[in-house]
Short mmCIF file of C-alpha atoms and ligand atoms in Angstrom, two decimals:
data_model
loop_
_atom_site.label_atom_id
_atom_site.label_comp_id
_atom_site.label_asym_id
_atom_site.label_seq_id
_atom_site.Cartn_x
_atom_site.Cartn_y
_atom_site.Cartn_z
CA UNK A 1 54.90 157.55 119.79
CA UNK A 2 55.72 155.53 123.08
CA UNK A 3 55.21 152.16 121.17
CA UNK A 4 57.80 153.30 118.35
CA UNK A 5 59.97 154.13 121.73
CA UNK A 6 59.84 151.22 122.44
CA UNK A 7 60.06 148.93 119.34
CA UNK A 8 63.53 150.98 119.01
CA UNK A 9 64.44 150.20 122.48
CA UNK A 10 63.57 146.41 122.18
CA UNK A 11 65.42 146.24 118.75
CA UNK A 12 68.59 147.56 120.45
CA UNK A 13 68.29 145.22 123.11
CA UNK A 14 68.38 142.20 120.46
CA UNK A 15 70.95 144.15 118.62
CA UNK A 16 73.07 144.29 121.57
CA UNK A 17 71.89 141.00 122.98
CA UNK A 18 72.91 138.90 119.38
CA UNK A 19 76.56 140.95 119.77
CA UNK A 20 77.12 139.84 123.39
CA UNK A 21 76.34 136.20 122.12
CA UNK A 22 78.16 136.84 118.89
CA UNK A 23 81.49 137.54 120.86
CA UNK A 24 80.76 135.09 123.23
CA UNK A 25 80.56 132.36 120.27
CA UNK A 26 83.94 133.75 119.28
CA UNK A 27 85.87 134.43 121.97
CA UNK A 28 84.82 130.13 122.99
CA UNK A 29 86.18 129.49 119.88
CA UNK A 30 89.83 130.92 119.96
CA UNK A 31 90.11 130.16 123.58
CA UNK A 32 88.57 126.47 123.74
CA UNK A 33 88.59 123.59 120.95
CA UNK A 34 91.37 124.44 118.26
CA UNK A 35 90.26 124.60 114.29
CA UNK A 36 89.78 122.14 112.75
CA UNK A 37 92.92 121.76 110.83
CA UNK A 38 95.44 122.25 113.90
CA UNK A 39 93.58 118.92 115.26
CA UNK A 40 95.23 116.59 112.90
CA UNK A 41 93.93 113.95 115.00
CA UNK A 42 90.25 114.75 115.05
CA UNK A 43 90.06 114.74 111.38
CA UNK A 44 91.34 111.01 111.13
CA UNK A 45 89.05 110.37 113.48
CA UNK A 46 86.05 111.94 111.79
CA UNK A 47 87.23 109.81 108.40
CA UNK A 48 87.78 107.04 110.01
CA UNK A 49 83.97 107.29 111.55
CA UNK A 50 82.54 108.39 108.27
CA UNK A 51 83.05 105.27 106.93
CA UNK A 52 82.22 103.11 109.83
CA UNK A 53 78.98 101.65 108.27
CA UNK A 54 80.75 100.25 105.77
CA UNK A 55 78.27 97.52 105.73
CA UNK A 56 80.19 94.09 104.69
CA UNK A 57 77.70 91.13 104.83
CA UNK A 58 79.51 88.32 103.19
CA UNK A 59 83.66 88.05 104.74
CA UNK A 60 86.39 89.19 103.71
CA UNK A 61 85.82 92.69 101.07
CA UNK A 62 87.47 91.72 98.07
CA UNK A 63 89.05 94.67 96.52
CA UNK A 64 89.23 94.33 92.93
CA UNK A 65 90.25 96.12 89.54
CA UNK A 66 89.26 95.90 85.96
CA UNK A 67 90.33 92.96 83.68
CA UNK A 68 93.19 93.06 81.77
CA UNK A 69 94.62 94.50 84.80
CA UNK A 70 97.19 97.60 84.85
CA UNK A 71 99.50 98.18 87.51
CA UNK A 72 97.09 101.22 88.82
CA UNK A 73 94.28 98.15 89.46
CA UNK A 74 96.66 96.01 90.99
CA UNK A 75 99.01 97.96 93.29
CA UNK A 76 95.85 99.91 94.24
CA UNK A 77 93.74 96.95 95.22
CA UNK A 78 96.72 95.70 97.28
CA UNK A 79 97.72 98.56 99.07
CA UNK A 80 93.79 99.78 99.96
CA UNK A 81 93.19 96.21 100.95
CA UNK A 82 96.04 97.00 103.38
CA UNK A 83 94.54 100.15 104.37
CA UNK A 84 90.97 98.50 105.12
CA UNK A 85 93.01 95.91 107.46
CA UNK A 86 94.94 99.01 109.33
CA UNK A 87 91.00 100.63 109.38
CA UNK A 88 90.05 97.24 111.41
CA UNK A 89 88.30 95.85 108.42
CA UNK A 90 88.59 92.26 106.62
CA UNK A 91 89.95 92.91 102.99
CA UNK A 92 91.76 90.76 100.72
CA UNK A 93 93.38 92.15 97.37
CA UNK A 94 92.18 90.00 94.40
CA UNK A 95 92.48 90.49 90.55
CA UNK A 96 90.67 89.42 87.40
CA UNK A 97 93.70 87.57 85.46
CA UNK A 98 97.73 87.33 85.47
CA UNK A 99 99.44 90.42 86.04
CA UNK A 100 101.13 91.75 83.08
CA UNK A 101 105.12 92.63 82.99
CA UNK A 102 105.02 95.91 84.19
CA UNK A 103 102.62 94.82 87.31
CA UNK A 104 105.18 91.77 87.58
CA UNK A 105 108.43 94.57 87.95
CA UNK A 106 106.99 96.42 90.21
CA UNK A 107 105.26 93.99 92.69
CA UNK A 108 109.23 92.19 92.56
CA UNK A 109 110.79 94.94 93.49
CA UNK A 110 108.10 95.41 96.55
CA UNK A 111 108.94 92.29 97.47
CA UNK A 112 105.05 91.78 97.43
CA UNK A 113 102.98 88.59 95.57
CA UNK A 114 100.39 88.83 92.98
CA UNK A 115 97.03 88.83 94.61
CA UNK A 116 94.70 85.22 93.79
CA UNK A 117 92.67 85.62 90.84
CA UNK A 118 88.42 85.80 91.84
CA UNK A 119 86.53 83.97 89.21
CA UNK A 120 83.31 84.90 90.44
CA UNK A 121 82.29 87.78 92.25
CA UNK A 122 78.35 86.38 92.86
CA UNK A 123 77.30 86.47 96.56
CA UNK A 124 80.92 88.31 97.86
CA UNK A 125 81.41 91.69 99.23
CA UNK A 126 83.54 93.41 96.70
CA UNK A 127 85.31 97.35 96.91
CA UNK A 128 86.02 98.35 93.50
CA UNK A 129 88.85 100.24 92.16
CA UNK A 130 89.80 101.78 88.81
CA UNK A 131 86.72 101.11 86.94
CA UNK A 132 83.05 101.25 87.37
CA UNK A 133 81.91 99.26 84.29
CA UNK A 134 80.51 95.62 84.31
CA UNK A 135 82.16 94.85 81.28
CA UNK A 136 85.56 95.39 82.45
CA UNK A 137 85.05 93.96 85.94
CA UNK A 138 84.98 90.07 87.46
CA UNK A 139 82.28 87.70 86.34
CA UNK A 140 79.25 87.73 88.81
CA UNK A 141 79.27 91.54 89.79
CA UNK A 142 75.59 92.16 89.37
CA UNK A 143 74.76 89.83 92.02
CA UNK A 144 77.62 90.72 93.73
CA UNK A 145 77.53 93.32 96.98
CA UNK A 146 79.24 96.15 96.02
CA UNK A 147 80.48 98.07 99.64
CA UNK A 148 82.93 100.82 97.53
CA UNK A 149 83.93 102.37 94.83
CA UNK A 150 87.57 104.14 94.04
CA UNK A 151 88.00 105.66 90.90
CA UNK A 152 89.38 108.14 88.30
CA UNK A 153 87.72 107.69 85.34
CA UNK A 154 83.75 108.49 84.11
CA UNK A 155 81.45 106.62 86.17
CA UNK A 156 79.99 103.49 84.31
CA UNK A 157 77.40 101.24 84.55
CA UNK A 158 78.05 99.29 88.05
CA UNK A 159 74.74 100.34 90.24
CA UNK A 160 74.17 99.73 93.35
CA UNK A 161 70.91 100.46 95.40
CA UNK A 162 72.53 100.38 99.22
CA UNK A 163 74.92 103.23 100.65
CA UNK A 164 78.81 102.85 99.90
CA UNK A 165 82.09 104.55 99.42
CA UNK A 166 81.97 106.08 96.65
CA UNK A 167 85.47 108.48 95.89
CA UNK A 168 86.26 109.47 92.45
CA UNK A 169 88.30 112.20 91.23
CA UNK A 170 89.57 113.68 88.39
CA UNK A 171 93.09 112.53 88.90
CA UNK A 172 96.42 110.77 87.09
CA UNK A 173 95.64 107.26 89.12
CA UNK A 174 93.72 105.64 91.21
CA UNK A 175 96.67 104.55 93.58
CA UNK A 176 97.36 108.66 93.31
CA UNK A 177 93.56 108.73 95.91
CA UNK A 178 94.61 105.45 97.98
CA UNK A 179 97.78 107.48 99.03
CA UNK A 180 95.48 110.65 100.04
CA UNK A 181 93.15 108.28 102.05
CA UNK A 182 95.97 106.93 103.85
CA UNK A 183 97.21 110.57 104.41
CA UNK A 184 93.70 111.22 105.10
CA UNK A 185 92.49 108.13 107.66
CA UNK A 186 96.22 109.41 109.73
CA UNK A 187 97.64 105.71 108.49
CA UNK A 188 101.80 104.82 107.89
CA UNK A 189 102.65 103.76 104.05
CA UNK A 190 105.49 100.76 104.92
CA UNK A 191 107.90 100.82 102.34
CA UNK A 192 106.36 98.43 100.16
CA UNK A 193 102.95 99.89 99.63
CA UNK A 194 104.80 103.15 98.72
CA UNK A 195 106.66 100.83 96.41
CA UNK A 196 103.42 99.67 94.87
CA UNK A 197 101.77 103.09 94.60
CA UNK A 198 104.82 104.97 93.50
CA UNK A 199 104.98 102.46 90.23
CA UNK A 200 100.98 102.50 89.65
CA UNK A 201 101.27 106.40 90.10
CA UNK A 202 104.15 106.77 87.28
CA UNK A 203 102.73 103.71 85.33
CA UNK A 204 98.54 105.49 84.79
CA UNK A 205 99.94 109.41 84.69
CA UNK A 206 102.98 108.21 81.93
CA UNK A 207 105.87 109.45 84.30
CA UNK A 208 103.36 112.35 85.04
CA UNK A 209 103.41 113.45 81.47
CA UNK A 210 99.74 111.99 81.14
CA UNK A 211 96.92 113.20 82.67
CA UNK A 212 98.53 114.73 86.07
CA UNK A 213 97.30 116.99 88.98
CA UNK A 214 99.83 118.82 91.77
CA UNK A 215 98.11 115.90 93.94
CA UNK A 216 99.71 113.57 91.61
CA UNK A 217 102.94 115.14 91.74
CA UNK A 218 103.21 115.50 95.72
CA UNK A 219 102.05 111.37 95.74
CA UNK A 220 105.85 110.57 93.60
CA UNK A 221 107.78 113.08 95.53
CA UNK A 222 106.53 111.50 99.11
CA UNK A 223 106.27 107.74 97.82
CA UNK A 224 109.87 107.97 96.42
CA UNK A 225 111.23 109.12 99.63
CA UNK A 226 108.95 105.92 101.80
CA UNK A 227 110.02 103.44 99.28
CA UNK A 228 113.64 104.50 99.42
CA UNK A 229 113.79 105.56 95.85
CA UNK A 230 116.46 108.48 95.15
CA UNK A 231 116.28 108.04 91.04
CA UNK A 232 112.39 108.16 90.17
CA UNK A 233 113.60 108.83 86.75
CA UNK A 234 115.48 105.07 86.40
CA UNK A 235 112.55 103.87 88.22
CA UNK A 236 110.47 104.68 85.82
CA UNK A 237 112.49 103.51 82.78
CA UNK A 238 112.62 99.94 84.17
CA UNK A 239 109.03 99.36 84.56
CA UNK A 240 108.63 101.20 81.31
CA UNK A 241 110.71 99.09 79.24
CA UNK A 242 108.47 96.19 80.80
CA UNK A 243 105.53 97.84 79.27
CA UNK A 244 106.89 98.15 76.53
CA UNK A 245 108.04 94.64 75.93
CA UNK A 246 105.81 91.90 74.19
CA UNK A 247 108.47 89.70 73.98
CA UNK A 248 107.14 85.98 73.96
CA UNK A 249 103.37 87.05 73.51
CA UNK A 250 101.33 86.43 70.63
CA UNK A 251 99.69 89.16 68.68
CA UNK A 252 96.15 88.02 70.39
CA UNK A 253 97.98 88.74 73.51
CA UNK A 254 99.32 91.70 72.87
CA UNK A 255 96.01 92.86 71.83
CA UNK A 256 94.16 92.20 74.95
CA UNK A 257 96.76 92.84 77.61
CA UNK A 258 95.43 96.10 78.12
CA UNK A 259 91.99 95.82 77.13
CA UNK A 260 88.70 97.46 78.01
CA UNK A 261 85.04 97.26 76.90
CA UNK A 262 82.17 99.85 77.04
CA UNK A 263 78.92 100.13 76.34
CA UNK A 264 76.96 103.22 75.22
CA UNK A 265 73.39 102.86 73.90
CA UNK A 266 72.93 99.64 73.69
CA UNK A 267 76.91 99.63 71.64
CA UNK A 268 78.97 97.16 73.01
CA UNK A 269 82.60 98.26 71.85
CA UNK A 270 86.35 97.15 73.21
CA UNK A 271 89.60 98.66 73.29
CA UNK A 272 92.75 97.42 72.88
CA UNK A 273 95.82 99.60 74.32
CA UNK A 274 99.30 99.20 72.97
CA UNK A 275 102.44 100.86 73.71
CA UNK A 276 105.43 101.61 71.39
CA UNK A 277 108.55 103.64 71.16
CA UNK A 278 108.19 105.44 68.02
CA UNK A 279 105.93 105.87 64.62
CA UNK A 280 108.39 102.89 63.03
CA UNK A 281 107.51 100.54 65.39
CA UNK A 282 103.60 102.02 65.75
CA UNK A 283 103.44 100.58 61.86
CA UNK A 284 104.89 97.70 62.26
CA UNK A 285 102.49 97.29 65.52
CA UNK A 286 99.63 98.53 63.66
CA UNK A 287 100.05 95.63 61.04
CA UNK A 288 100.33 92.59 63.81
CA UNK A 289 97.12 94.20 65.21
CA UNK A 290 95.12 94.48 62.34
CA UNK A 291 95.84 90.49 61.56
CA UNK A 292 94.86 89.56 65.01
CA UNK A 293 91.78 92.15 65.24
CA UNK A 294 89.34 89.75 62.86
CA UNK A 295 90.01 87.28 65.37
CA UNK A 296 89.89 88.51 68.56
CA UNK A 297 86.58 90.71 67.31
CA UNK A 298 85.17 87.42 66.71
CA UNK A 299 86.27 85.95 70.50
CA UNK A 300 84.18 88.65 72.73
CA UNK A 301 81.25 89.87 72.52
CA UNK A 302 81.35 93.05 71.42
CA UNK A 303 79.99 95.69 68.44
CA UNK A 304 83.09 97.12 67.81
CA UNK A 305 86.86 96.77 68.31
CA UNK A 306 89.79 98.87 68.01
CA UNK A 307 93.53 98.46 68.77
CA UNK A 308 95.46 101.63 69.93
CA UNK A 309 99.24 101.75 69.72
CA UNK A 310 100.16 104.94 71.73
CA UNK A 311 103.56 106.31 71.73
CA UNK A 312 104.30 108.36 74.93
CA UNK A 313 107.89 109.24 74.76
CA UNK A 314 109.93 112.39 75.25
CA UNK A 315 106.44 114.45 75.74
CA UNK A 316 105.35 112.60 72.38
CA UNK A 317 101.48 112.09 72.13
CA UNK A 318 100.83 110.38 69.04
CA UNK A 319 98.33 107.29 68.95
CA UNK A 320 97.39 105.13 65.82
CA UNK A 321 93.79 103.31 65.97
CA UNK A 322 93.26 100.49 63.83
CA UNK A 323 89.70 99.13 63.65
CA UNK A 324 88.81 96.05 63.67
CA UNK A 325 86.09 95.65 61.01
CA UNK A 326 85.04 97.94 58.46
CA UNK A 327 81.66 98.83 60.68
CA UNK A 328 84.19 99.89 63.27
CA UNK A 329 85.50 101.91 60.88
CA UNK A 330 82.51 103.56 59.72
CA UNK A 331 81.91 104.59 63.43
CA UNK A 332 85.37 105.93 64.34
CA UNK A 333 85.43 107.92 61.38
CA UNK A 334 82.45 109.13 62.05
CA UNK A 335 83.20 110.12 65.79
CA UNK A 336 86.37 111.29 65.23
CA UNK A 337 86.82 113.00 61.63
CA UNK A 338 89.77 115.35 63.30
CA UNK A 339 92.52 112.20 62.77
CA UNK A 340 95.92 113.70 60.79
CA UNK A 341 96.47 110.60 58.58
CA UNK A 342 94.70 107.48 57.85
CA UNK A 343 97.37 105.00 56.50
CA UNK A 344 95.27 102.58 55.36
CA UNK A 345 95.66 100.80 58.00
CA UNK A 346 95.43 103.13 61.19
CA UNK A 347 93.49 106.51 61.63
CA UNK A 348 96.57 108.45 63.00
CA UNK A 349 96.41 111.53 65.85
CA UNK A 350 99.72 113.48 66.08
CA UNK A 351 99.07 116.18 67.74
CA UNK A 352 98.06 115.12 71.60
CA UNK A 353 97.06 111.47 70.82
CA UNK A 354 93.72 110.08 71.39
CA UNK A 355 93.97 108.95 74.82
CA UNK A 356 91.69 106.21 75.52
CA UNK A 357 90.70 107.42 79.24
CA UNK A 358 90.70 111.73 78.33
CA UNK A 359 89.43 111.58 74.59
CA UNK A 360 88.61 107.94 72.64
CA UNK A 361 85.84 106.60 75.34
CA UNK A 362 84.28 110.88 75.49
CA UNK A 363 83.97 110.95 72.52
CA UNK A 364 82.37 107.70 71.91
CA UNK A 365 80.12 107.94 74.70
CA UNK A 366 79.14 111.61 72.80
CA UNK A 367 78.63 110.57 69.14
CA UNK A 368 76.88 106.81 70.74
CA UNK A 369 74.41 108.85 72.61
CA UNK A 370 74.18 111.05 70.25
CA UNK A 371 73.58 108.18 67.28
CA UNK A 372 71.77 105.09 68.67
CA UNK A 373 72.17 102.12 66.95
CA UNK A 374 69.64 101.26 64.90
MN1 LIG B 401 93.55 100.95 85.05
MN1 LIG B 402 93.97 103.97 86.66
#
């Protein structure tokens, strides 16, 4: 009897002594160091230190898209190169070839130069953005030291066994996370870098008709007002109609200018990515294409090829693939037996495209893995 006394007596005493302590805890909380989220500053500072052993052996970082580079991969590159200088670190923005007309537009009216091409990445500290896939990034990457990664697509083959940044999300652009990691490392966007990620922004989510998030949204609405831009609308025609035009490029050109390679089970395959105004000129596109598909198949390296001529206009999804061979053929029909028309010539989605990012590469990677070449 007096030992169950006094267990109950000892287990009130904890009881009582974990509440004393309890309210203590609480009452130092509300009246001593603020939450976390009122202490703007402490949370820059506790970014800024996570990243602090960044560990860059070779000088400067190169930050560096994919090939065939996009405005997203170029005005991404150069504006996080910008942030890693404000950060204290040594970072140069580089890219894999010539911008294309779009990239051109929107660096001019930045006021900002096209970073040097890199022709080898062997031996060089190198932050990657937009990609994570040897095949679409510089020569030299596997022996290359990879100190980052920034990204919004599936993660690919790039591997790496020492710690980095690594930030992907599921988001319109790339340039769309640069802007959050300048919001979130407490850094100033000067007008020109809002310039730059404003256009890559628009450019990767199609006037954020594409593939779009509220973060994406909040990015244009802020970046407009830092680079001084009142019509985001006009803005967005203008660099448009640059992506638009292939004026003065051969068919080969046209064909590679936005161009990416994968590689799923051993399947090397490459896409081409076109844009056009409407189904008239999406034939006449498709045609040029599949003349110049027999010959660029035969200039990389690749299993399979595909050109796709997108149109993305008035809310329009509608994307024609033509294939380059008739294996490729036999595959995409396989893989994708859904299309709406096939032409003849191209296998024809009208109803939400086939968007190379959200469904071609998916479903490729899907039916690859689930198919292995034999
Ligand atoms: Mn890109
Ligand atoms: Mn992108």
């Amino acid at each position: 009897m007096r030992k169950g006394n006094k267990t109950i007596v000892v287990t009130l005493l904890v009881i009582a002594a974990c509440l004393i302590a309890a309210g203590g805890f609480f009452i130092g909380k509300t009246a001593g160091e603020k939450p976390l989220l009122e202490s703007r500053e402490r949370l820059y500072a506790l970014n800024r230190a996570s990243i602090e052993k960044m560990s860059i052996e070779e000088s400067p970082v190169y930050v560096i898209g994919h090939r065939s580079p996009d405005s997203d991969t170029v005005c991404s590159a150069i504006a996080y190169a910008r942030l890693l200088n404000l950060l204290g670190y040594p970072a140069e923005a580089a890219v894999n070839g010539p911008v294309n007309k779009e990239t051109a537009f929107i660096l001019s009216e930045a006021g900002v130069e096209a970073p040097p091409v890199l022709e080898d990445a062997a031996g060089k500290s190198i932050f990657l953005v937009d990609h994570s896939e040897y095949a679409q990034s510089t020569e030299g990457l596997e022996d290359a030291h990879i100190v980052g990664i920034l990204d919004h697509h599936g993660v690919g083959t790039v591997k790496t066994g020492y710690q980095l940044v690594y930030e992907a999300r599921p988001i319109g652009a790339t340039a769309t996370i640069v802007w959050l990691d300048y919001l979130n490392y407490g850094l100033d966007i000067d007008k020109a870098t809002a310039t730059l990620l404003l256009g890559a922004v628009l450019s990767d989510t199609v006037n954020l008709t594409g593939t779009v998030t509220e973060t994406d949204r909040q990015a244009v609405a802020e970046l407009a007002d830092l680079a001084g831009i009142t019509d985001v609308g006009a803005f967005y025609r203008a660099l448009h109609a640059e992506a638009l035009s292939y004026e003065g490029m051969s068919d080969e050109e046209i064909l590679f200018s936005d161009y990416k390679e994968y590689e799923t089970s051993g399947v090397k395959y490459g896409i081409g990515l076109l844009s056009v105004i409407d189904e008239d000129a999406a034939r006449t596109m498709a045609a040029r294409m599949k003349g110049a598909l027999p010959q660029g198949f035969a200039a990389k390296r690749v299993d399979l090829m595909y050109a796709s001529v997108g149109i993305r206009e008035n809310g329009q999804k509608i994307d024609y693939i033509i294939p380059a061979n008739e294996e490729s053929r036999a595959y995409f029909e396989a893989a994708f037996p859904n299309y709406d028309e096939y032409d003849g010539t191209s296998y024809i989605f009208r109803n939400g495209g086939l968007g190379r990012k959200s469904k071609f590469v998916p479903g490729m990677t899907d039916f690859l893995s689930a198919h292995p070449h034999e």
